[in-house]
């Protein structure tokens, strides 16, 4: 656990300087740029960059080769949080232990800051070497991926949905960007199909595990540790893996997803890949308390 | 005028079928897709596709070569309208003669529909042949272009701004996407620098003329003809070219910008380009009543 925290800290110091520089200096006074950077630099676990970094390492790449994709992905993730937190969406006041973007600035500026981060991410992706990777990330961020999941989410409010539908929702809403994090290095490296497919399976397990753990923490953790509102799912009458499977059922399912991921990681290890860092990060996902 | 209306109708029938197909059939029931298409297919003048079409014609291209960029640009334009119309931004109920997206659906869905159109535009741009064109459009849509203009706009509320600042605001907010419409065909065709630079100058004149005309119509037109709320600038205490220059001053400035555009168009005509359609569209911009 301590080692993993060190590893996360290492990835943070790897990526933070690049996140700080995503907008040109001469725009540093612009209100939308300030709001965008406020949210982008608010910390957080940087889970997606961590997975992309470890995935690149596992494939024997220099992580710097995929850094620009990790930066763009973190910008896309941050825009989605800013818009999700809006009063017309999840109406959250607290994020990563700080006031949400619309609380700190205004709703109008928060809408614009989200748009700005999304658009800027694509400017970066067009400037990057591998446009196949850009296209791949765009597909996972959109209506067939993250936005599709948000759409199911917003459409499910005050409706009873099936467990199947909840899986689809979360596979897209949370899973798609984790898939982008884990599999983009495969695209850049030009991995053979079976490796790409294995990595994709791993990412599906990790995406679900991540969301189940989030749902569990919403019940068991406290605001101080988590840095965002807790007990919110119940207050909002939200259907989660905990409400559907019960707390014990959710924990069991989390274990199953983590085991599923480990099985596939073992397959890669047998193939000769150095899976140590990636496996540790996966374990951390299941054991984290924030 | 009648000829130009026919020409606009021709461009509409050229692009509408492609706009209808920007999302896969199997997602046609998705609430966010429905909201996105509601706004994308709500009509409008299709000014940007018209200019891109005429620009391509002028350069001797088959317009179909640039159609995918015109589609993406119209999606980017539409997303910006959906977000601009939100209560936290301009708070508009009427757009193109119909309820705005958040009025028809909900605020949350309107935020997501805008995100969806923007992201999908980039999926299309990555699937297109010319990534230089995609990068160019992304730059003009972002913080150095349209979003930058929106940011100045939101930051200028209840502040006195200079005429210079208003020019900068509108050059970015309205001008940037018109520049993208007019100059993207130059990128795709690989025009020589002097032609690209001339087209860029033309687009700056047309962008300003378009906004000045909009400000004039907000004062002189009525809701039925314009298809959106009028008299709004005054109610919102907005600084426009009419409030800054007076109605007559704004009309004079409009004439100057149109003359400036014509001068450059004549230069292209002398060079042997067939400028007829483009020039007619430019005249229509100045004379339109909607």
mmCIF file of C-alpha atoms in Angstrom, chain B residues 111-247:
data_model
loop_
_atom_site.group_PDB
_atom_site.id
_atom_site.type_symbol
_atom_site.label_atom_id
_atom_site.label_comp_id
_atom_site.label_asym_id
_atom_site.label_seq_id
_atom_site.Cartn_x
_atom_site.Cartn_y
_atom_site.Cartn_z
ATOM 1 C CA UNK B 111 -25.374 20.341 -21.088
ATOM 2 C CA UNK B 112 -24.815 16.728 -22.108
ATOM 3 C CA UNK B 113 -26.193 17.224 -25.644
ATOM 4 C CA UNK B 114 -23.714 20.060 -26.173
ATOM 5 C CA UNK B 115 -20.847 17.923 -24.894
ATOM 6 C CA UNK B 116 -22.036 15.118 -27.135
ATOM 7 C CA UNK B 117 -22.074 17.248 -30.296
ATOM 8 C CA UNK B 118 -18.629 18.647 -29.536
ATOM 9 C CA UNK B 119 -17.120 15.247 -28.832
ATOM 10 C CA UNK B 120 -18.800 13.644 -31.849
ATOM 11 C CA UNK B 121 -17.494 16.443 -34.087
ATOM 12 C CA UNK B 122 -13.987 15.400 -33.075
ATOM 13 C CA UNK B 123 -14.735 11.735 -33.665
ATOM 14 C CA UNK B 124 -15.710 12.741 -37.219
ATOM 15 C CA UNK B 125 -12.648 14.942 -37.631
ATOM 16 C CA UNK B 126 -10.363 12.089 -36.595
ATOM 17 C CA UNK B 127 -12.106 9.827 -39.119
ATOM 18 C CA UNK B 128 -11.588 12.407 -41.901
ATOM 19 C CA UNK B 129 -8.675 12.259 -44.281
ATOM 20 C CA UNK B 130 -6.984 15.577 -43.510
ATOM 21 C CA UNK B 131 -5.908 15.898 -39.892
ATOM 22 C CA UNK B 132 -4.350 19.302 -40.559
ATOM 23 C CA UNK B 133 -7.892 20.522 -41.202
ATOM 24 C CA UNK B 134 -9.102 18.905 -37.969
ATOM 25 C CA UNK B 135 -6.328 20.542 -35.992
ATOM 26 C CA UNK B 136 -7.095 23.869 -37.622
ATOM 27 C CA UNK B 137 -10.802 23.690 -36.731
ATOM 28 C CA UNK B 138 -9.983 22.582 -33.157
ATOM 29 C CA UNK B 139 -7.751 25.633 -32.728
ATOM 30 C CA UNK B 140 -10.445 28.021 -33.917
ATOM 31 C CA UNK B 141 -13.133 26.386 -31.765
ATOM 32 C CA UNK B 142 -11.088 26.637 -28.568
ATOM 33 C CA UNK B 143 -9.713 29.154 -26.116
ATOM 34 C CA UNK B 144 -7.767 30.970 -28.845
ATOM 35 C CA UNK B 145 -10.990 31.228 -30.873
ATOM 36 C CA UNK B 146 -14.675 30.775 -30.129
ATOM 37 C CA UNK B 147 -14.413 29.698 -26.485
ATOM 38 C CA UNK B 148 -11.975 32.564 -25.906
ATOM 39 C CA UNK B 149 -14.641 34.952 -27.238
ATOM 40 C CA UNK B 150 -17.332 33.415 -25.047
ATOM 41 C CA UNK B 151 -14.994 33.793 -22.103
ATOM 42 C CA UNK B 152 -14.466 37.511 -22.756
ATOM 43 C CA UNK B 153 -18.243 37.817 -23.202
ATOM 44 C CA UNK B 154 -19.074 36.208 -19.862
ATOM 45 C CA UNK B 155 -16.318 38.206 -18.170
ATOM 46 C CA UNK B 156 -17.661 41.487 -19.625
ATOM 47 C CA UNK B 157 -21.131 41.193 -18.114
ATOM 48 C CA UNK B 158 -21.959 44.326 -16.146
ATOM 49 C CA UNK B 159 -18.602 45.823 -17.068
ATOM 50 C CA UNK B 160 -17.907 48.681 -19.430
ATOM 51 C CA UNK B 161 -15.655 47.413 -22.220
ATOM 52 C CA UNK B 162 -13.821 49.298 -24.954
ATOM 53 C CA UNK B 163 -14.719 49.090 -28.630
ATOM 54 C CA UNK B 164 -11.360 47.359 -29.157
ATOM 55 C CA UNK B 165 -12.322 44.692 -26.632
ATOM 56 C CA UNK B 166 -15.692 44.236 -28.331
ATOM 57 C CA UNK B 167 -13.905 43.657 -31.630
ATOM 58 C CA UNK B 168 -11.648 41.065 -30.013
ATOM 59 C CA UNK B 169 -14.628 39.386 -28.357
ATOM 60 C CA UNK B 170 -16.594 39.129 -31.603
ATOM 61 C CA UNK B 171 -13.621 38.298 -33.797
ATOM 62 C CA UNK B 172 -13.224 35.241 -31.599
ATOM 63 C CA UNK B 173 -16.797 34.412 -30.589
ATOM 64 C CA UNK B 174 -18.397 34.698 -34.044
ATOM 65 C CA UNK B 175 -15.427 35.234 -36.335
ATOM 66 C CA UNK B 176 -13.406 32.142 -35.487
ATOM 67 C CA UNK B 177 -15.913 29.583 -36.797
ATOM 68 C CA UNK B 178 -16.549 31.676 -39.926
ATOM 69 C CA UNK B 179 -12.801 31.702 -40.455
ATOM 70 C CA UNK B 180 -12.856 27.922 -40.073
ATOM 71 C CA UNK B 181 -15.688 27.700 -42.619
ATOM 72 C CA UNK B 182 -13.962 29.915 -45.174
ATOM 73 C CA UNK B 183 -10.361 28.756 -44.744
ATOM 74 C CA UNK B 184 -10.658 25.005 -44.095
ATOM 75 C CA UNK B 185 -10.998 24.345 -47.856
ATOM 76 C CA UNK B 186 -7.671 26.200 -48.327
ATOM 77 C CA UNK B 187 -6.036 23.780 -45.899
ATOM 78 C CA UNK B 188 -7.539 20.744 -47.615
ATOM 79 C CA UNK B 189 -6.630 22.071 -51.080
ATOM 80 C CA UNK B 190 -3.117 23.013 -49.959
ATOM 81 C CA UNK B 191 -3.450 26.627 -51.194
ATOM 82 C CA UNK B 192 -0.386 28.857 -51.550
ATOM 83 C CA UNK B 193 0.227 31.191 -48.601
ATOM 84 C CA UNK B 194 -0.987 34.389 -50.292
ATOM 85 C CA UNK B 195 -4.357 32.826 -51.148
ATOM 86 C CA UNK B 196 -4.753 31.461 -47.629
ATOM 87 C CA UNK B 197 -3.882 34.871 -46.173
ATOM 88 C CA UNK B 198 -6.379 36.631 -48.482
ATOM 89 C CA UNK B 199 -9.125 34.178 -47.552
ATOM 90 C CA UNK B 200 -8.320 34.734 -43.902
ATOM 91 C CA UNK B 201 -8.657 38.504 -44.327
ATOM 92 C CA UNK B 202 -11.970 37.983 -46.118
ATOM 93 C CA UNK B 203 -13.187 35.801 -43.267
ATOM 94 C CA UNK B 204 -12.287 38.462 -40.690
ATOM 95 C CA UNK B 205 -14.350 41.056 -42.583
ATOM 96 C CA UNK B 206 -17.262 38.653 -42.986
ATOM 97 C CA UNK B 207 -17.136 37.578 -39.355
ATOM 98 C CA UNK B 208 -17.399 41.165 -38.144
ATOM 99 C CA UNK B 209 -20.053 42.035 -40.744
ATOM 100 C CA UNK B 210 -22.088 39.033 -39.645
ATOM 101 C CA UNK B 211 -22.046 40.082 -35.986
ATOM 102 C CA UNK B 212 -22.756 43.761 -36.714
ATOM 103 C CA UNK B 213 -25.734 42.664 -38.817
ATOM 104 C CA UNK B 214 -26.895 40.430 -35.962
ATOM 105 C CA UNK B 215 -26.731 43.362 -33.557
ATOM 106 C CA UNK B 216 -28.682 45.545 -36.003
ATOM 107 C CA UNK B 217 -31.336 42.858 -36.510
ATOM 108 C CA UNK B 218 -31.728 42.472 -32.743
ATOM 109 C CA UNK B 219 -32.926 46.079 -32.749
ATOM 110 C CA UNK B 220 -34.814 46.251 -36.054
ATOM 111 C CA UNK B 221 -36.276 42.809 -36.679
ATOM 112 C CA UNK B 222 -39.046 40.905 -34.956
ATOM 113 C CA UNK B 223 -39.114 37.516 -33.300
ATOM 114 C CA UNK B 224 -41.205 35.893 -36.034
ATOM 115 C CA UNK B 225 -38.825 36.755 -38.835
ATOM 116 C CA UNK B 226 -35.640 36.184 -36.864
ATOM 117 C CA UNK B 227 -36.685 32.953 -35.144
ATOM 118 C CA UNK B 228 -35.099 34.046 -31.872
ATOM 119 C CA UNK B 229 -35.749 36.620 -29.171
ATOM 120 C CA UNK B 230 -35.183 40.225 -30.251
ATOM 121 C CA UNK B 231 -34.576 43.382 -28.261
ATOM 122 C CA UNK B 232 -32.664 41.103 -25.952
ATOM 123 C CA UNK B 233 -29.352 42.917 -26.069
ATOM 124 C CA UNK B 234 -30.965 46.026 -24.618
ATOM 125 C CA UNK B 235 -32.869 44.088 -21.949
ATOM 126 C CA UNK B 236 -29.668 42.298 -20.965
ATOM 127 C CA UNK B 237 -27.791 45.585 -20.940
ATOM 128 C CA UNK B 238 -25.382 44.049 -23.449
ATOM 129 C CA UNK B 239 -22.711 46.070 -25.191
ATOM 130 C CA UNK B 240 -23.077 45.593 -28.937
ATOM 131 C CA UNK B 241 -21.924 47.380 -32.070
ATOM 132 C CA UNK B 242 -25.253 49.222 -32.050
ATOM 133 C CA UNK B 243 -24.955 50.431 -28.455
ATOM 134 C CA UNK B 244 -21.339 51.442 -29.049
ATOM 135 C CA UNK B 245 -21.543 52.959 -32.535
ATOM 136 C CA UNK B 246 -25.238 53.876 -32.731
ATOM 137 C CA UNK B 247 -27.514 52.354 -35.358
#
